[in-house]
Amino acid sequence: MPLHWCEATKIGSPSSTPVMIPAQLVYCPFRETDERAMLWDPSSNGAAAGFSVEDAVVRATREAFERHAIMLSHYLRLSGRELDWRDLALEPGPMAMAMEATALGLGIRVACLVETPFPVVVCCVVDPSGRFPALTTGSACGVSLEEAVGGAMSEALYARRQARDFLTNVAAVDARELETIEDRVVYWGQPQTIERLDYLFGSSMPLEGTYTNGFLDEGYVADITTPLFAEAGISVVKVVHPRLQPLFFAEGEKRILGDPDASLISSEPHPYA
């Protein structure tokens, strides 16, 4: 089966000999002529922009690592360490949003999945009344724990507003047929889902070490800067780390890397958009 390839360099070694990596891991949308040649459902995971290639690579790597952590946490049912966000020195914006949401009766819980090499945090916003969306989620990877918590909370709260504005009257899709971000938001916005993510909020971080140590040792970067961005002084890259678990949206394309015991993989679709 023919594959299309694109040029990339090893992360941390920009002057090293270029290597070729599958184009489907870099570009989105992308389809091979022969569907049997598709290794993964193409996505924007690990794409980022910055004012230098190095800056963009750091941002892209953090996103790819975040997706790795949230996917494995969900499908392997591994908890994080619950945090009291009120005790953290958050930026004024996320703190104000959270305080307003709780004053309106919403519940906000956050958990740190891993702390090294970057903190990854997930947030659940729950409406105990059961009104749609009864549950929205957010996730973020930051330079600091506070940055990650603020990012995850902001994402979950923004997702709630968008769901109320655009998806209130959309019918829920069967779990096995989820194909889009919107499908997942509607699925998880139903009142019966409120307690299904309680496993996230534990007292330890089992992902730490076992699923983080060495996972960023091998990585490649493809420079996908267009002339328009280059003229503006902006670099755009896509990073590929072979050991990191990508995020996917089509449940039919679900693949969990590392060949885990199939009996350990949750059949519940992930809640992240």
Tab-separated table of C-alpha atoms in Angstrom:
chain	number	residue	atom	x	y	z
A	1	MET	CA	0.000	0.000	0.000
A	2	PRO	CA	1.448	3.394	-0.960
A	3	LEU	CA	1.963	6.018	1.727
A	4	HIS	CA	2.582	9.729	1.387
A	5	TRP	CA	5.469	11.102	3.437
A	6	CYS	CA	6.729	14.492	4.593
A	7	GLU	CA	10.048	15.756	5.871
A	8	ALA	CA	10.683	16.285	9.574
A	9	THR	CA	13.603	16.761	11.949
A	10	LYS	CA	14.287	15.258	15.340
A	11	ILE	CA	13.144	17.533	18.158
A	12	GLY	CA	16.154	19.040	19.885
A	13	SER	CA	18.410	18.385	16.897
A	14	PRO	CA	17.374	20.899	14.214
A	15	SER	CA	20.627	20.403	12.277
A	16	SER	CA	20.311	16.615	12.173
A	17	THR	CA	19.606	14.731	8.968
A	18	PRO	CA	15.895	15.094	8.053
A	19	VAL	CA	13.706	12.019	8.328
A	20	MET	CA	10.475	11.099	6.547
A	21	ILE	CA	7.291	10.566	8.543
A	22	PRO	CA	3.776	9.640	7.330
A	23	ALA	CA	1.970	12.704	6.011
A	24	GLN	CA	-1.267	11.573	7.669
A	25	LEU	CA	0.356	12.230	11.069
A	26	VAL	CA	1.067	15.830	10.083
A	27	TYR	CA	-1.721	17.188	7.896
A	28	CYS	CA	-5.421	17.506	8.703
A	29	PRO	CA	-7.624	16.777	6.908
A	30	PHE	CA	-5.767	14.039	5.060
A	31	ARG	CA	-6.758	10.702	3.522
A	32	GLU	CA	-4.674	8.151	1.683
A	33	THR	CA	-6.097	6.860	-1.593
A	34	ASP	CA	-6.203	3.372	-0.098
A	35	GLU	CA	-8.033	3.496	3.250
A	36	ARG	CA	-6.063	0.452	4.401
A	37	ALA	CA	-3.009	2.707	4.516
A	38	MET	CA	-4.533	4.954	7.180
A	39	LEU	CA	-2.603	4.500	10.428
A	40	TRP	CA	-4.628	6.999	12.431
A	41	ASP	CA	-7.531	9.380	12.053
A	42	PRO	CA	-5.765	12.675	11.178
A	43	SER	CA	-6.202	15.526	13.652
A	44	SER	CA	-4.627	18.785	14.748
A	45	ASN	CA	-3.140	17.194	17.883
A	46	GLY	CA	0.366	18.549	18.372
A	47	ALA	CA	0.005	21.543	16.050
A	48	ALA	CA	0.948	24.972	17.362
A	49	ALA	CA	2.223	28.389	16.355
A	50	GLY	CA	4.843	30.646	17.886
A	51	PHE	CA	7.223	33.487	17.133
A	52	SER	CA	9.980	30.932	16.520
A	53	VAL	CA	10.091	27.264	15.599
A	54	GLU	CA	11.448	26.472	19.069
A	55	ASP	CA	8.567	28.315	20.761
A	56	ALA	CA	6.010	26.563	18.573
A	57	VAL	CA	7.556	23.152	19.307
A	58	VAL	CA	7.273	23.693	23.061
A	59	ARG	CA	3.601	24.673	22.744
A	60	ALA	CA	2.831	21.770	20.419
A	61	THR	CA	4.580	19.266	22.677
A	62	ARG	CA	2.592	20.398	25.708
A	63	GLU	CA	-0.662	19.947	23.787
A	64	ALA	CA	0.334	16.479	22.566
A	65	PHE	CA	1.335	15.480	26.105
A	66	GLU	CA	-1.954	16.792	27.510
A	67	ARG	CA	-3.944	14.685	25.050
A	68	HIS	CA	-1.820	11.652	25.924
A	69	ALA	CA	-2.591	12.047	29.623
A	70	ILE	CA	-6.336	12.647	29.330
A	71	MET	CA	-6.857	9.772	26.890
A	72	LEU	CA	-5.005	7.204	28.980
A	73	SER	CA	-6.584	8.460	32.185
A	74	HIS	CA	-10.048	7.953	30.723
A	75	TYR	CA	-9.711	4.683	28.856
A	76	LEU	CA	-7.593	3.024	31.561
A	77	ARG	CA	-9.762	4.561	34.324
A	78	LEU	CA	-6.807	6.141	36.115
A	79	SER	CA	-7.542	8.921	38.574
A	80	GLY	CA	-5.862	12.213	39.271
A	81	ARG	CA	-5.289	14.059	42.521
A	82	GLU	CA	-8.267	16.272	43.315
A	83	LEU	CA	-7.394	19.900	44.007
A	84	ASP	CA	-9.263	22.699	45.746
A	85	TRP	CA	-9.031	25.416	43.109
A	86	ARG	CA	-10.022	28.063	45.654
A	87	ASP	CA	-6.680	27.580	47.409
A	88	LEU	CA	-4.620	28.296	44.281
A	89	ALA	CA	-3.255	31.638	43.071
A	90	LEU	CA	-5.177	31.604	39.796
A	91	GLU	CA	-5.289	34.411	37.273
A	92	PRO	CA	-8.199	36.836	37.895
A	93	GLY	CA	-10.110	35.776	34.767
A	94	PRO	CA	-10.546	32.050	35.502
A	95	MET	CA	-11.086	32.719	39.210
A	96	ALA	CA	-13.863	35.245	38.512
A	97	MET	CA	-15.561	32.874	36.054
A	98	ALA	CA	-15.439	30.028	38.563
A	99	MET	CA	-16.751	32.114	41.447
A	100	GLU	CA	-19.655	33.343	39.319
A	101	ALA	CA	-20.459	29.790	38.192
A	102	THR	CA	-20.531	28.438	41.748
A	103	ALA	CA	-22.713	31.380	42.838
A	104	LEU	CA	-25.192	30.233	40.174
A	105	GLY	CA	-25.246	26.738	41.680
A	106	LEU	CA	-22.789	24.917	39.402
A	107	GLY	CA	-20.262	22.485	40.802
A	108	ILE	CA	-16.610	22.710	39.720
A	109	ARG	CA	-14.072	19.955	40.385
A	110	VAL	CA	-10.481	19.789	39.183
A	111	ALA	CA	-7.884	17.036	39.273
A	112	CYS	CA	-4.196	16.965	38.381
A	113	LEU	CA	-3.387	13.864	36.329
A	114	VAL	CA	0.404	14.329	36.206
A	115	GLU	CA	2.882	16.949	37.366
A	116	THR	CA	5.967	16.098	35.324
A	117	PRO	CA	7.283	16.984	32.846
A	118	PHE	CA	4.283	19.363	32.674
A	119	PRO	CA	1.197	19.549	34.899
A	120	VAL	CA	-1.951	18.279	33.167
A	121	VAL	CA	-5.294	19.157	34.755
A	122	VAL	CA	-8.893	18.199	33.984
A	123	CYS	CA	-12.024	20.032	35.102
A	124	CYS	CA	-15.661	18.980	35.333
A	125	VAL	CA	-18.472	21.533	35.566
A	126	VAL	CA	-21.736	19.999	36.773
A	127	ASP	CA	-25.247	21.423	36.833
A	128	PRO	CA	-26.962	19.469	39.647
A	129	SER	CA	-30.366	20.509	38.310
A	130	GLY	CA	-29.746	18.257	35.305
A	131	ARG	CA	-30.371	21.040	32.790
A	132	PHE	CA	-28.426	20.687	29.545
A	133	PRO	CA	-25.513	20.561	29.573
A	134	ALA	CA	-25.497	18.695	32.875
A	135	LEU	CA	-21.752	18.106	32.501
A	136	THR	CA	-18.962	19.776	30.552
A	137	THR	CA	-15.239	19.131	30.751
A	138	GLY	CA	-12.004	20.943	30.106
A	139	SER	CA	-8.334	20.043	30.148
A	140	ALA	CA	-5.069	21.935	29.970
A	141	CYS	CA	-1.315	21.513	30.218
A	142	GLY	CA	0.586	24.474	31.590
A	143	VAL	CA	4.005	25.702	32.604
A	144	SER	CA	2.676	25.808	36.178
A	145	LEU	CA	-0.088	24.001	38.047
A	146	GLU	CA	-2.005	27.269	38.377
A	147	GLU	CA	-1.851	27.894	34.634
A	148	ALA	CA	-3.113	24.382	33.902
A	149	VAL	CA	-5.967	24.659	36.426
A	150	GLY	CA	-7.038	28.048	35.062
A	151	GLY	CA	-6.945	26.758	31.495
A	152	ALA	CA	-8.963	23.615	32.261
A	153	MET	CA	-11.604	25.546	34.208
A	154	SER	CA	-11.937	28.190	31.504
A	155	GLU	CA	-12.339	25.534	28.801
A	156	ALA	CA	-15.028	23.650	30.733
A	157	LEU	CA	-16.977	26.835	31.454
A	158	TYR	CA	-16.731	28.121	27.873
A	159	ALA	CA	-17.841	24.702	26.613
A	160	ARG	CA	-20.936	24.963	28.791
A	161	ARG	CA	-21.930	28.293	27.270
A	162	GLN	CA	-21.336	27.080	23.715
A	163	ALA	CA	-23.363	23.935	24.356
A	164	ARG	CA	-26.288	25.945	25.716
A	165	ASP	CA	-26.150	28.370	22.779
A	166	PHE	CA	-25.836	25.879	19.931
A	167	LEU	CA	-26.588	22.301	21.001
A	168	THR	CA	-29.527	22.420	23.425
A	169	ASN	CA	-32.003	20.811	21.022
A	170	VAL	CA	-29.613	18.336	19.394
A	171	ALA	CA	-30.445	14.683	20.019
A	172	ALA	CA	-27.849	12.515	21.752
A	173	VAL	CA	-26.025	9.914	19.648
A	174	ASP	CA	-25.365	6.329	20.734
A	175	ALA	CA	-21.934	5.989	22.359
A	176	ARG	CA	-20.658	3.676	19.624
A	177	GLU	CA	-21.590	6.153	16.888
A	178	LEU	CA	-19.883	9.312	18.140
A	179	GLU	CA	-18.071	10.989	15.253
A	180	THR	CA	-17.618	14.673	16.080
A	181	ILE	CA	-16.781	17.059	18.914
A	182	GLU	CA	-20.432	18.111	18.982
A	183	ASP	CA	-21.564	14.491	19.354
A	184	ARG	CA	-19.408	14.146	22.465
A	185	VAL	CA	-20.583	17.403	24.024
A	186	VAL	CA	-24.224	16.363	23.605
A	187	TYR	CA	-23.572	12.797	24.828
A	188	TRP	CA	-21.841	13.975	28.002
A	189	GLY	CA	-24.296	16.832	28.532
A	190	GLN	CA	-27.119	14.446	29.474
A	191	PRO	CA	-28.048	14.278	33.191
A	192	GLN	CA	-27.291	10.561	33.502
A	193	THR	CA	-23.603	11.222	32.889
A	194	ILE	CA	-23.037	13.447	35.929
A	195	GLU	CA	-21.387	10.788	38.112
A	196	ARG	CA	-19.546	8.852	35.394
A	197	LEU	CA	-16.334	10.866	35.750
A	198	ASP	CA	-16.119	10.615	39.530
A	199	TYR	CA	-13.197	8.215	39.087
A	200	LEU	CA	-11.044	11.209	38.084
A	201	PHE	CA	-11.062	12.709	41.551
A	202	GLY	CA	-8.779	10.628	43.720
A	203	SER	CA	-5.812	11.268	45.983
A	204	SER	CA	-2.960	10.020	43.778
A	205	MET	CA	-1.676	10.199	40.202
A	206	PRO	CA	-1.098	6.651	38.869
A	207	LEU	CA	-0.252	8.020	35.417
A	208	GLU	CA	2.825	9.734	36.841
A	209	GLY	CA	5.995	7.852	35.982
A	210	THR	CA	4.518	4.727	34.425
A	211	TYR	CA	2.951	6.642	31.532
A	212	THR	CA	5.200	9.707	31.498
A	213	ASN	CA	8.839	8.739	31.993
A	214	GLY	CA	10.619	8.612	28.641
A	215	PHE	CA	7.481	9.228	26.590
A	216	LEU	CA	8.902	12.461	25.162
A	217	ASP	CA	12.388	11.122	24.491
A	218	GLU	CA	11.665	10.541	20.813
A	219	GLY	CA	9.909	13.258	18.854
A	220	TYR	CA	9.856	14.803	15.394
A	221	VAL	CA	8.772	18.190	14.126
A	222	ALA	CA	7.474	19.155	10.699
A	223	ASP	CA	7.542	22.850	9.821
A	224	ILE	CA	4.179	23.586	8.171
A	225	THR	CA	4.483	27.379	8.113
A	226	THR	CA	2.692	28.918	5.155
A	227	PRO	CA	4.132	31.961	3.324
A	228	LEU	CA	1.461	34.206	4.863
A	229	PHE	CA	2.431	33.216	8.411
A	230	ALA	CA	6.133	33.416	7.606
A	231	GLU	CA	5.664	36.978	6.373
A	232	ALA	CA	4.081	37.838	9.732
A	233	GLY	CA	7.002	36.305	11.631
A	234	ILE	CA	4.997	33.315	12.883
A	235	SER	CA	6.154	29.690	12.757
A	236	VAL	CA	3.668	26.807	12.622
A	237	VAL	CA	4.691	23.239	13.400
A	238	LYS	CA	3.284	19.776	13.922
A	239	VAL	CA	5.044	17.491	16.375
A	240	VAL	CA	4.871	13.702	16.358
A	241	HIS	CA	5.890	11.721	19.442
A	242	PRO	CA	5.543	8.016	18.619
A	243	ARG	CA	4.893	6.969	22.237
A	244	LEU	CA	2.183	9.522	22.991
A	245	GLN	CA	-1.473	8.533	22.815
A	246	PRO	CA	-3.315	10.905	20.436
A	247	LEU	CA	-6.832	12.167	20.995
A	248	PHE	CA	-9.516	11.012	18.551
A	249	PHE	CA	-13.123	12.048	17.969
A	250	ALA	CA	-14.623	9.189	15.969
A	251	GLU	CA	-15.298	6.393	18.451
A	252	GLY	CA	-15.049	3.906	15.602
A	253	GLU	CA	-11.399	4.975	15.176
A	254	LYS	CA	-10.510	4.312	18.823
A	255	ARG	CA	-6.992	2.946	19.207
A	256	ILE	CA	-5.148	2.809	22.511
A	257	LEU	CA	-1.383	2.635	22.062
A	258	GLY	CA	0.887	0.366	24.057
A	259	ASP	CA	-1.175	-2.785	23.475
A	260	PRO	CA	-3.018	-2.736	26.838
A	261	ASP	CA	-5.193	-5.636	27.952
A	262	ALA	CA	-8.476	-5.121	26.091
A	263	SER	CA	-10.408	-6.007	29.247
A	264	LEU	CA	-8.901	-2.962	30.967
A	265	ILE	CA	-10.038	-0.445	28.342
A	266	SER	CA	-13.219	1.435	29.196
A	267	SER	CA	-16.033	1.205	26.663
A	268	GLU	CA	-17.276	4.639	27.759
A	269	PRO	CA	-16.359	7.266	25.119
A	270	HIS	CA	-14.036	9.997	26.312
A	271	PRO	CA	-15.581	13.354	27.290
A	272	TYR	CA	-12.989	15.746	25.880
A	273	ALA	CA	-13.585	18.101	22.961
